[in-house]
PDB file of N, CA, C and O in Angstrom:
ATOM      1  N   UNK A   1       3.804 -12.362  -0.924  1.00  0.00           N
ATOM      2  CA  UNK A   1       3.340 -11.023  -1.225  1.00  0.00           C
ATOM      3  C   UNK A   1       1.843 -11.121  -1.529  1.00  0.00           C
ATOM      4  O   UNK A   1       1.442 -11.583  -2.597  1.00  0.00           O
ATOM      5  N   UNK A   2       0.906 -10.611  -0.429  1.00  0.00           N
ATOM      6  CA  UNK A   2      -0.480 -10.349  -1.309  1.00  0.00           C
ATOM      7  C   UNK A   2      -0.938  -9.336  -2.131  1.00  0.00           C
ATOM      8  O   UNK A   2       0.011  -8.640  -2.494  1.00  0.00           O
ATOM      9  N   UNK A   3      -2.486  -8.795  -2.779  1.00  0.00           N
ATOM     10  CA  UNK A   3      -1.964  -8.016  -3.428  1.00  0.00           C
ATOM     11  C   UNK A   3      -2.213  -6.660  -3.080  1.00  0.00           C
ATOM     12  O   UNK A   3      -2.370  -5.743  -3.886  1.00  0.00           O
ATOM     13  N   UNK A   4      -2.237  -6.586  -1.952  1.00  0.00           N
ATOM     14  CA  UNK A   4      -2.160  -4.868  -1.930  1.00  0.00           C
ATOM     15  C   UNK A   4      -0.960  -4.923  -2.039  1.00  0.00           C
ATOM     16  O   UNK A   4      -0.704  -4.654  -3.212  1.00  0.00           O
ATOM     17  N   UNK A   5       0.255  -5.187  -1.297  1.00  0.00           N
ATOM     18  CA  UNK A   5       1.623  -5.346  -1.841  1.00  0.00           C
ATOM     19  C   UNK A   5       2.096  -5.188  -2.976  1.00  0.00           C
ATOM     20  O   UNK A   5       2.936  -4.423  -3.451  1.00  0.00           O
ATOM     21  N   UNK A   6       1.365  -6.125  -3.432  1.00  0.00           N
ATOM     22  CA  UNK A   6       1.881  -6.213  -5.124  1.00  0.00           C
ATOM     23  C   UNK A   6       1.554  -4.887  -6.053  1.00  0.00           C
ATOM     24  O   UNK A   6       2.268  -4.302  -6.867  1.00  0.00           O
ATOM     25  N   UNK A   7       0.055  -4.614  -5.572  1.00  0.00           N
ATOM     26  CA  UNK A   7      -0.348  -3.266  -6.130  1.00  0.00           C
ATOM     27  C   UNK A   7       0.889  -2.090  -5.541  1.00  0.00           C
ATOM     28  O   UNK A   7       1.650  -1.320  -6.127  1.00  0.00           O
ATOM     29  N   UNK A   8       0.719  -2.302  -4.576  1.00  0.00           N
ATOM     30  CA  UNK A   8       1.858  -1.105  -3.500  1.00  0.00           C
ATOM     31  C   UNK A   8       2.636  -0.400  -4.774  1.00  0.00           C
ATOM     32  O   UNK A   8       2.789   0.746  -5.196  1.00  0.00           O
ATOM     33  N   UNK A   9       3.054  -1.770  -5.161  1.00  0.00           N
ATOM     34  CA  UNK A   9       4.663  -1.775  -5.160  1.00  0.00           C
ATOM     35  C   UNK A   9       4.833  -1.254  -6.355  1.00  0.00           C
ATOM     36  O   UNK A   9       5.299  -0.128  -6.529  1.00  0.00           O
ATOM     37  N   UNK A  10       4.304  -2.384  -7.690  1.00  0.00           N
ATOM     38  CA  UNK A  10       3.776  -1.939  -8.922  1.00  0.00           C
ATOM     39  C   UNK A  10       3.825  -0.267  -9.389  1.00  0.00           C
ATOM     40  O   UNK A  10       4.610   0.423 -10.039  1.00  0.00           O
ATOM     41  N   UNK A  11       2.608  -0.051  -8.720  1.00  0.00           N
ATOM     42  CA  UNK A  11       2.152   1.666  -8.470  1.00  0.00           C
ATOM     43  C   UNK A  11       3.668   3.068  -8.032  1.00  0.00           C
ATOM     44  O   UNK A  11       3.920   4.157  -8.548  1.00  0.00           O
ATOM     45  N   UNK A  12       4.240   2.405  -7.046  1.00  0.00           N
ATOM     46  CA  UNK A  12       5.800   2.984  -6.841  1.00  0.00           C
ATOM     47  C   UNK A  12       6.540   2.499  -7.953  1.00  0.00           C
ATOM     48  O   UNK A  12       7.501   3.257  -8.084  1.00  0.00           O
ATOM     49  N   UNK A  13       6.561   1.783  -8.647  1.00  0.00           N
ATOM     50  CA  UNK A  13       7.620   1.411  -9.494  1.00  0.00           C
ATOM     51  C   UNK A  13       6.629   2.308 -10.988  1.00  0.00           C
ATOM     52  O   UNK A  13       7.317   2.128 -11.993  1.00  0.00           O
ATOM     53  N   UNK A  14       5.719   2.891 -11.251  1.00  0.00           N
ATOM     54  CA  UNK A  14       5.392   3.921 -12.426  1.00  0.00           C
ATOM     55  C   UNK A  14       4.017   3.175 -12.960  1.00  0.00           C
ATOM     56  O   UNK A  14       3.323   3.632 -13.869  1.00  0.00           O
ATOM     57  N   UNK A  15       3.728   1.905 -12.220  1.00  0.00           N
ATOM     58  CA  UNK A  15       2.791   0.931 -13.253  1.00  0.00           C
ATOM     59  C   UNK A  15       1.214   1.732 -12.754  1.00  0.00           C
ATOM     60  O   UNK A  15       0.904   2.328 -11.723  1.00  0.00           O
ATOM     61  N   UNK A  16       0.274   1.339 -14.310  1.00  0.00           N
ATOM     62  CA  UNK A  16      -1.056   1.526 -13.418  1.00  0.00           C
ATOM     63  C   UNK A  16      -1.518   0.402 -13.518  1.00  0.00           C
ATOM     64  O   UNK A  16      -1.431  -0.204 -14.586  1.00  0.00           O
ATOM     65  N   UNK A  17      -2.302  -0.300 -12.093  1.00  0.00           N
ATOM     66  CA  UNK A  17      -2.566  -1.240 -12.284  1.00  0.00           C
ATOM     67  C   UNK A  17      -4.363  -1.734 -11.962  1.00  0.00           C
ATOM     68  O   UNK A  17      -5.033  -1.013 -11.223  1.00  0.00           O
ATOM     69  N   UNK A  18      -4.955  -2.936 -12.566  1.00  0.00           N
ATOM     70  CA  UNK A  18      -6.251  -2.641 -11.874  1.00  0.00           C
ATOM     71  C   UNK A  18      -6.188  -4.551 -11.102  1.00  0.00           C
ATOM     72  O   UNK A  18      -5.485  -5.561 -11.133  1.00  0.00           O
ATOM     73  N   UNK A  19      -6.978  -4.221 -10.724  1.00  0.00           N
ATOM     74  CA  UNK A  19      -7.297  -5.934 -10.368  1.00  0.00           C
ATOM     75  C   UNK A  19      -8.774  -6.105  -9.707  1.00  0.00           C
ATOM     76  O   UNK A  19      -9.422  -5.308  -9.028  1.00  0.00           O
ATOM     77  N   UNK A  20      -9.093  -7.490 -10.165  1.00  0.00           N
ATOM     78  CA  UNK A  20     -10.719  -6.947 -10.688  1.00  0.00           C
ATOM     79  C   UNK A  20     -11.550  -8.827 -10.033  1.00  0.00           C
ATOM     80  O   UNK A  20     -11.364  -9.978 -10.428  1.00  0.00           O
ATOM     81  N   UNK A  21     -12.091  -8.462  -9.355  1.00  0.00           N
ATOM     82  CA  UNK A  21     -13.077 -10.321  -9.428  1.00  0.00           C
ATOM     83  C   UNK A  21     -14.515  -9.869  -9.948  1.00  0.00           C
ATOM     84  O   UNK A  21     -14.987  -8.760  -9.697  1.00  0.00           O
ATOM     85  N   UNK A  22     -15.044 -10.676 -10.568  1.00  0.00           N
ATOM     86  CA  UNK A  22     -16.129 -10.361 -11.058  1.00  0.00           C
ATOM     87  C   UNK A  22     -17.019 -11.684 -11.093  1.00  0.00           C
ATOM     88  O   UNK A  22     -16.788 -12.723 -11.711  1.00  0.00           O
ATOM     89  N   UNK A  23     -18.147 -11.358 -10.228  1.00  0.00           N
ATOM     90  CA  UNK A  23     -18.456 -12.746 -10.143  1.00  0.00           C
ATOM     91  C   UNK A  23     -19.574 -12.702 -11.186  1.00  0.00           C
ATOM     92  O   UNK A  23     -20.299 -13.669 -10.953  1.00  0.00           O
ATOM     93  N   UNK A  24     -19.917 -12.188 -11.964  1.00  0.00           N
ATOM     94  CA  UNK A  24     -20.862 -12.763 -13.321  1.00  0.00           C
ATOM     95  C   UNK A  24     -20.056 -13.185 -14.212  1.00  0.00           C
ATOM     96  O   UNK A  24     -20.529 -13.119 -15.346  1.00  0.00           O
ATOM     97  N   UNK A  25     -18.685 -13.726 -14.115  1.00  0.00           N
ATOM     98  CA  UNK A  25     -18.051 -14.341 -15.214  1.00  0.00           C
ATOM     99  C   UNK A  25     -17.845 -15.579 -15.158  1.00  0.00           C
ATOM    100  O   UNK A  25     -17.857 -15.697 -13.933  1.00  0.00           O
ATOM    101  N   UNK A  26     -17.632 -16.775 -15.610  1.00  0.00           N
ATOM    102  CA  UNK A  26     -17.272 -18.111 -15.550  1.00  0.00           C
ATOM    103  C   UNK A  26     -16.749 -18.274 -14.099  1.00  0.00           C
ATOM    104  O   UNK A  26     -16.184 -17.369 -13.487  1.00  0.00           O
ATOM    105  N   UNK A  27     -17.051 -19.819 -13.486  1.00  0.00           N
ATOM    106  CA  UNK A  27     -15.625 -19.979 -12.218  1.00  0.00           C
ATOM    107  C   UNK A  27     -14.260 -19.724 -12.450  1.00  0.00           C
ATOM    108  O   UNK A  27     -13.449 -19.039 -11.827  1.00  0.00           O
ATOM    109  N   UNK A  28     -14.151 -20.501 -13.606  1.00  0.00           N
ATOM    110  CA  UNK A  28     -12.561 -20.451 -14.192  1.00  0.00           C
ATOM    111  C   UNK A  28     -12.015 -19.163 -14.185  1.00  0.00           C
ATOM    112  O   UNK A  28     -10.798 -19.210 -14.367  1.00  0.00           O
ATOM    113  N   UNK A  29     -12.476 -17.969 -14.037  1.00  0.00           N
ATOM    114  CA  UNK A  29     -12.189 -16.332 -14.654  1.00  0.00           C
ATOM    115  C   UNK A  29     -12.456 -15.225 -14.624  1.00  0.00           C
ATOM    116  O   UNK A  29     -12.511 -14.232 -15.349  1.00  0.00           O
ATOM    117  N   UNK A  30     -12.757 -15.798 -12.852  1.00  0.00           N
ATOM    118  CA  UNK A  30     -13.286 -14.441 -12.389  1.00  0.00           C
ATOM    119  C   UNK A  30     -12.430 -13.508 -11.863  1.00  0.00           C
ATOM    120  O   UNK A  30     -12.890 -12.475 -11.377  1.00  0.00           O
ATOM    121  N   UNK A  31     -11.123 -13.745 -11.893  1.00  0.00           N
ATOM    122  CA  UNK A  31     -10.516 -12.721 -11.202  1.00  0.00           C
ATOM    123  C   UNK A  31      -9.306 -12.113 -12.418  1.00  0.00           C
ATOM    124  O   UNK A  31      -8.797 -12.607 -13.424  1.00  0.00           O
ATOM    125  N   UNK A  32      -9.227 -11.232 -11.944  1.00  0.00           N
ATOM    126  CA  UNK A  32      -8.316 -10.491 -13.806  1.00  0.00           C
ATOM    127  C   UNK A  32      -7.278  -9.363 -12.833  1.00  0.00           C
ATOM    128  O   UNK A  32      -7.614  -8.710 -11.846  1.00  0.00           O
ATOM    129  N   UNK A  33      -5.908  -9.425 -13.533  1.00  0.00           N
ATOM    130  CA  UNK A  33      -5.545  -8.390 -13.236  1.00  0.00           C
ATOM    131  C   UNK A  33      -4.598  -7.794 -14.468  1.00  0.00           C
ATOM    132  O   UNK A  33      -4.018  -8.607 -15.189  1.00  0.00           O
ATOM    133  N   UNK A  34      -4.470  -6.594 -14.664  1.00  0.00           N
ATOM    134  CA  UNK A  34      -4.309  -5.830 -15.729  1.00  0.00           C
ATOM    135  C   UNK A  34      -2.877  -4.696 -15.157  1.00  0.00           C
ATOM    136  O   UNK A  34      -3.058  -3.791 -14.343  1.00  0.00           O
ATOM    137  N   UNK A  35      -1.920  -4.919 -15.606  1.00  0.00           N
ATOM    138  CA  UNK A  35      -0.842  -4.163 -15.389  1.00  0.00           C
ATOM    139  C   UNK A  35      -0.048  -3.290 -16.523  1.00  0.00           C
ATOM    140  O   UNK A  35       0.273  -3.883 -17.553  1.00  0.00           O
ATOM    141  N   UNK A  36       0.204  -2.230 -16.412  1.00  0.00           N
ATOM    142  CA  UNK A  36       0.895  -1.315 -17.182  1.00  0.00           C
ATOM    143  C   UNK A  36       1.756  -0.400 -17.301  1.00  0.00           C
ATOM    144  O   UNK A  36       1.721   0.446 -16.407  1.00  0.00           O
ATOM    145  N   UNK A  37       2.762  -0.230 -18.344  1.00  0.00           N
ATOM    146  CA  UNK A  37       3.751   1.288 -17.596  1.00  0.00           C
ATOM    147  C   UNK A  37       4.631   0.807 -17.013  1.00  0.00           C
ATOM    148  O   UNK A  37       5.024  -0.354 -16.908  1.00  0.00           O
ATOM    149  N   UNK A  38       5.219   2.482 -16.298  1.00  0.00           N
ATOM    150  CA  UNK A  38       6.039   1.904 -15.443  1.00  0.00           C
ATOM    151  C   UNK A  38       7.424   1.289 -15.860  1.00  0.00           C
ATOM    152  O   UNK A  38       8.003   1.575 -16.908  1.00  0.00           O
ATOM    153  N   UNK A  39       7.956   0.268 -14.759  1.00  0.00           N
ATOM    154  CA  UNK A  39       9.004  -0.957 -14.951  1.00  0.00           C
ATOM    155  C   UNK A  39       8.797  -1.611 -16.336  1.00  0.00           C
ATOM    156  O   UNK A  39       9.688  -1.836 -17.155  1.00  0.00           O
ATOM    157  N   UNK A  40       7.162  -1.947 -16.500  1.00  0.00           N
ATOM    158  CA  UNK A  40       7.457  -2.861 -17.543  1.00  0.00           C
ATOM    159  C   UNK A  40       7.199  -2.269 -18.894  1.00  0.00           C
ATOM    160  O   UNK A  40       6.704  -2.884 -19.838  1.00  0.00           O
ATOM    161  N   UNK A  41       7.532  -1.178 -18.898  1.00  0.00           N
ATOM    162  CA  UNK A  41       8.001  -0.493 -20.202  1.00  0.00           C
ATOM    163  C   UNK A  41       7.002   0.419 -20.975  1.00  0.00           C
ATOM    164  O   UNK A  41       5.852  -0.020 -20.976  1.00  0.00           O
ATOM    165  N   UNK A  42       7.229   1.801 -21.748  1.00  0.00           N
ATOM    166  CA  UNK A  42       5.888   2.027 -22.773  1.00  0.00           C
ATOM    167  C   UNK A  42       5.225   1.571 -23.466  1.00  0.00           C
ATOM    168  O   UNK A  42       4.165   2.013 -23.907  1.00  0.00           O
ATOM    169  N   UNK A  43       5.886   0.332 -23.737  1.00  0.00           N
ATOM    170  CA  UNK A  43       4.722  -0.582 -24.373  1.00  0.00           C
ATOM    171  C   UNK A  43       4.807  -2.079 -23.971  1.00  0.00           C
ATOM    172  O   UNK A  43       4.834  -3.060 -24.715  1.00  0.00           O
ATOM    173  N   UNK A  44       4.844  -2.017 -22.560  1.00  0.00           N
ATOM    174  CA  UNK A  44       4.685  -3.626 -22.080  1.00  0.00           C
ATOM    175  C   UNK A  44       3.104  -3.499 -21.074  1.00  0.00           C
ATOM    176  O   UNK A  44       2.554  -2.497 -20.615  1.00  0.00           O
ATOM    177  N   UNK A  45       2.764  -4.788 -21.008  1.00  0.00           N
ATOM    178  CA  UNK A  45       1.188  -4.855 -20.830  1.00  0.00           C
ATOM    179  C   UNK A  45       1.074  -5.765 -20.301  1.00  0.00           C
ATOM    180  O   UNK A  45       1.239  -6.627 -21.164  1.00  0.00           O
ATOM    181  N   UNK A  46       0.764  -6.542 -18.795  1.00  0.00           N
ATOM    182  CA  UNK A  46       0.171  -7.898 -18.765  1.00  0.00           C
ATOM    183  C   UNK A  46      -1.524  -8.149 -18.711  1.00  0.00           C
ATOM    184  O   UNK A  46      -2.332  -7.229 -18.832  1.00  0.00           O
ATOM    185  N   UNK A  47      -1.777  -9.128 -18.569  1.00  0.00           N
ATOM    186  CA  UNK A  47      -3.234  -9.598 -18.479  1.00  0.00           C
ATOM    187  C   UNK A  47      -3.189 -10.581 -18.081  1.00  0.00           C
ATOM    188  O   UNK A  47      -2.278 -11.303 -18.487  1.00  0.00           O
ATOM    189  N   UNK A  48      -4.211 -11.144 -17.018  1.00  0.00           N
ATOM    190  CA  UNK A  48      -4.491 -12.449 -17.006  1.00  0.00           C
ATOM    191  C   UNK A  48      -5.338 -13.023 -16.043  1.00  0.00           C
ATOM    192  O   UNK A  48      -4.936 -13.159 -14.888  1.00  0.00           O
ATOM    193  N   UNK A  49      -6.610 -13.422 -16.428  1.00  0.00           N
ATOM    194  CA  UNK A  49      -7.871 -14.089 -16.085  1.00  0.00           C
ATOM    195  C   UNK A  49      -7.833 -15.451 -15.168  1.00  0.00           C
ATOM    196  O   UNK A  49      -8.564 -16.372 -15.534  1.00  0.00           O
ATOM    197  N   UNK A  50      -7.110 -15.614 -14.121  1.00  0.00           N
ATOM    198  CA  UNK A  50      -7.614 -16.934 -13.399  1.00  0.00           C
ATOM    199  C   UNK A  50      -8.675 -17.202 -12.099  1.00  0.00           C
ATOM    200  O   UNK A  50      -9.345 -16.241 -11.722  1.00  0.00           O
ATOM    201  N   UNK A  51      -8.781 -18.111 -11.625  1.00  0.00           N
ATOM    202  CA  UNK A  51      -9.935 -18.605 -11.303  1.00  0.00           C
ATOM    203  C   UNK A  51      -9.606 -17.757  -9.442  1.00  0.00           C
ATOM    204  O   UNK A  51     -10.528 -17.371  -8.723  1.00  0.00           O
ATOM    205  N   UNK A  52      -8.564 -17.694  -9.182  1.00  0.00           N
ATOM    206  CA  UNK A  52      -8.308 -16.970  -7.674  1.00  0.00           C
ATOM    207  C   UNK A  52      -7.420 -15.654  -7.584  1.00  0.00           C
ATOM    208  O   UNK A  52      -6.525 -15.351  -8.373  1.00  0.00           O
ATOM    209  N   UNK A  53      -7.825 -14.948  -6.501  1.00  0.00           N
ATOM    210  CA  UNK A  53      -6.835 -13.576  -6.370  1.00  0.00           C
ATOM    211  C   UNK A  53      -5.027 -14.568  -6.557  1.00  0.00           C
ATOM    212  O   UNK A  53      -4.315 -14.502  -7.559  1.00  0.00           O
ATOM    213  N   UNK A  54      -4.779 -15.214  -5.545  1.00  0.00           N
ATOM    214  CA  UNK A  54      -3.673 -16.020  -5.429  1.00  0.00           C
ATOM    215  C   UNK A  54      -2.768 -16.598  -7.009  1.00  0.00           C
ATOM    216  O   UNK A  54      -1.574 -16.520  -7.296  1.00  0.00           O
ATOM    217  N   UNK A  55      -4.085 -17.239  -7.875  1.00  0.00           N
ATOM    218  CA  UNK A  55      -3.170 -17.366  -8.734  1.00  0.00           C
ATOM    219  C   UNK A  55      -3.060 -16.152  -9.772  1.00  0.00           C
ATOM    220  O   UNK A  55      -2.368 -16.311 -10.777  1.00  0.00           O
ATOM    221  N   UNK A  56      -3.718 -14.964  -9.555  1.00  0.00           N
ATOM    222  CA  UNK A  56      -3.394 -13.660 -10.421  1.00  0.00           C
ATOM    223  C   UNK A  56      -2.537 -13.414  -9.912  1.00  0.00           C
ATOM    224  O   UNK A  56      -1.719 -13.190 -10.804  1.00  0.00           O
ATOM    225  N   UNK A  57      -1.965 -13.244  -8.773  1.00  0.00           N
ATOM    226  CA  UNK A  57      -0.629 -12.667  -7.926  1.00  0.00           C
ATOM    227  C   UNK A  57       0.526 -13.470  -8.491  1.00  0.00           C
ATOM    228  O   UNK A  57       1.337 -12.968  -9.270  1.00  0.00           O
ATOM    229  N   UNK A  58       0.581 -14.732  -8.081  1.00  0.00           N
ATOM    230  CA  UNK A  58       1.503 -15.840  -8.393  1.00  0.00           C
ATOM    231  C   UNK A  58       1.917 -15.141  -9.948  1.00  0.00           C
ATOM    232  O   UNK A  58       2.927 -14.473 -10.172  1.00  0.00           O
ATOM    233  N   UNK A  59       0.847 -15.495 -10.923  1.00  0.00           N
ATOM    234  CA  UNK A  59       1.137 -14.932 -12.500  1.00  0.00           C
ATOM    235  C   UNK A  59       1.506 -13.770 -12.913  1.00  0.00           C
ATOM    236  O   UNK A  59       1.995 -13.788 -14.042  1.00  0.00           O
ATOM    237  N   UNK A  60       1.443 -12.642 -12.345  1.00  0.00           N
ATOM    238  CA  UNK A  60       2.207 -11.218 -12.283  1.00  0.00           C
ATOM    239  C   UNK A  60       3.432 -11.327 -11.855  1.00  0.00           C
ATOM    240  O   UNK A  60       4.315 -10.788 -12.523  1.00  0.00           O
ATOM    241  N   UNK A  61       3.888 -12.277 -10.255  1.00  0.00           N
ATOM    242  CA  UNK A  61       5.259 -12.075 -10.115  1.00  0.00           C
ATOM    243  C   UNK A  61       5.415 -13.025 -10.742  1.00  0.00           C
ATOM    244  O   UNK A  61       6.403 -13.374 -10.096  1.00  0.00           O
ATOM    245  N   UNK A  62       5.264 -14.168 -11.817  1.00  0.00           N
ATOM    246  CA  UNK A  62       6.113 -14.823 -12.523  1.00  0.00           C
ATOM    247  C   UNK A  62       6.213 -13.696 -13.678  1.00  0.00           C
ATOM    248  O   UNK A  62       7.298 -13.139 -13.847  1.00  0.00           O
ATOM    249  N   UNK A  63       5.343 -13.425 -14.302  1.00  0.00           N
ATOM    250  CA  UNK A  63       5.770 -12.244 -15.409  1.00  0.00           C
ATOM    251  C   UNK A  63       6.693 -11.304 -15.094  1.00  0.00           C
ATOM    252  O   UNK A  63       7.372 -10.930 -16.050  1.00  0.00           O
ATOM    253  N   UNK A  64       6.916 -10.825 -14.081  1.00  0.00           N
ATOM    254  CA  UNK A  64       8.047  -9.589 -13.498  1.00  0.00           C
ATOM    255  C   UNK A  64       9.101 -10.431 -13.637  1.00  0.00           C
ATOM    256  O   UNK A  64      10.097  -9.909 -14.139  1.00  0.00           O
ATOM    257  N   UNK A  65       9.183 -11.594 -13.339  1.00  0.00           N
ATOM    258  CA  UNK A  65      10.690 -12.203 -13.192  1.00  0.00           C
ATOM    259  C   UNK A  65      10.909 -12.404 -14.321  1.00  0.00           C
ATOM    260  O   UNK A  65      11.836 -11.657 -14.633  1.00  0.00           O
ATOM    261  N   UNK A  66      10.526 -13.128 -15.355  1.00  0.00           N
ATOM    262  CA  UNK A  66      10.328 -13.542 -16.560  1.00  0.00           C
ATOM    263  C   UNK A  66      11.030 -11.875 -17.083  1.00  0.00           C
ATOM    264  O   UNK A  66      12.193 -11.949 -17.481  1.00  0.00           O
ATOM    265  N   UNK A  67      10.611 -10.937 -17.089  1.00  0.00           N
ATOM    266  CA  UNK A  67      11.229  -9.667 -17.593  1.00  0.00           C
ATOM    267  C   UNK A  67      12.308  -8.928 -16.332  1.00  0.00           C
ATOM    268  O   UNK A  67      12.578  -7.754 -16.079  1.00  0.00           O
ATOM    269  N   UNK A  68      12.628  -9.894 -15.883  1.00  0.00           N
ATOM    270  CA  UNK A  68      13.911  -9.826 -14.384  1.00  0.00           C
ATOM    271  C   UNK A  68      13.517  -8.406 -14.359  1.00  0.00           C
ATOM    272  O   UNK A  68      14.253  -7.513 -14.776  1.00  0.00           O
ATOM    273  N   UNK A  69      12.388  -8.220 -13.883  1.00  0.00           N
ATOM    274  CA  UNK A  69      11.931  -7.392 -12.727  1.00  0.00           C
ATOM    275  C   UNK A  69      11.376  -8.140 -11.171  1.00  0.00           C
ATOM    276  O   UNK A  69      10.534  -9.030 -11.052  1.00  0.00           O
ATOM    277  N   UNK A  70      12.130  -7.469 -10.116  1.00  0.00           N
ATOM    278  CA  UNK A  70      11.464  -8.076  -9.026  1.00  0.00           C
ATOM    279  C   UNK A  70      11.257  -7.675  -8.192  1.00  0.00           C
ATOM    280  O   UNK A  70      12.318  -7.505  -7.591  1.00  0.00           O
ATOM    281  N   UNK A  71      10.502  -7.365  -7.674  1.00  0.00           N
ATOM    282  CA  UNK A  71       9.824  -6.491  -6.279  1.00  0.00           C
ATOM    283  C   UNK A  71      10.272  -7.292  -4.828  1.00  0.00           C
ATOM    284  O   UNK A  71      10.112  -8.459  -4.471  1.00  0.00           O
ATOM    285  N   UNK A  72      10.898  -6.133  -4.174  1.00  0.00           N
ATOM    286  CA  UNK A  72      11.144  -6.841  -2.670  1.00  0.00           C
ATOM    287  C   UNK A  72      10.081  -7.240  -1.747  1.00  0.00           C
ATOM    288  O   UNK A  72       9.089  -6.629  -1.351  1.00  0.00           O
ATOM    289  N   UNK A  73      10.437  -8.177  -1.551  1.00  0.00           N
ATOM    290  CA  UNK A  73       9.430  -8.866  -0.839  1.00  0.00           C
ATOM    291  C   UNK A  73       9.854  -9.342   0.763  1.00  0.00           C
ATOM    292  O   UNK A  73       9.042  -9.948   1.462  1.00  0.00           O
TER     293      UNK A  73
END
């Protein structure tokens, strides 16, 4: 799943989501994605800063599963 997909899907399932590279930040942390709502609840929230789009994707669908949510893929 890349992430327009992931966004796709997210977004149909109630979430708002952003996802962000920013290259004035460290190598390690330039890419962020921020999820909310939705599936993962009124007050569930992810975050998380790694160094590629790939491993922000990877770390969102491990968090969805982790809360046995899972998007068809």
């Amino acid at each position: 799943m890349d992430v327009v997909e992931l966004m796709q899907w997210l977004a149909e399932q109630g979430c708002s989501v952003v996802f962000k590279a920013d290259g004035e930040r460290a190598q390690g942390c330039r890419w962020m994605v921020i999820a909310s709502g939705g599936v993962l609840g009124a007050e569930g929230f992810f975050r998380t800063d790694l160094p590629s789009a790939e491993a922000c994707v990877e770390a969102t669908l491990e968090h969805l599963v982790s809360r046995q949510i899972s998007p068809a893929t």
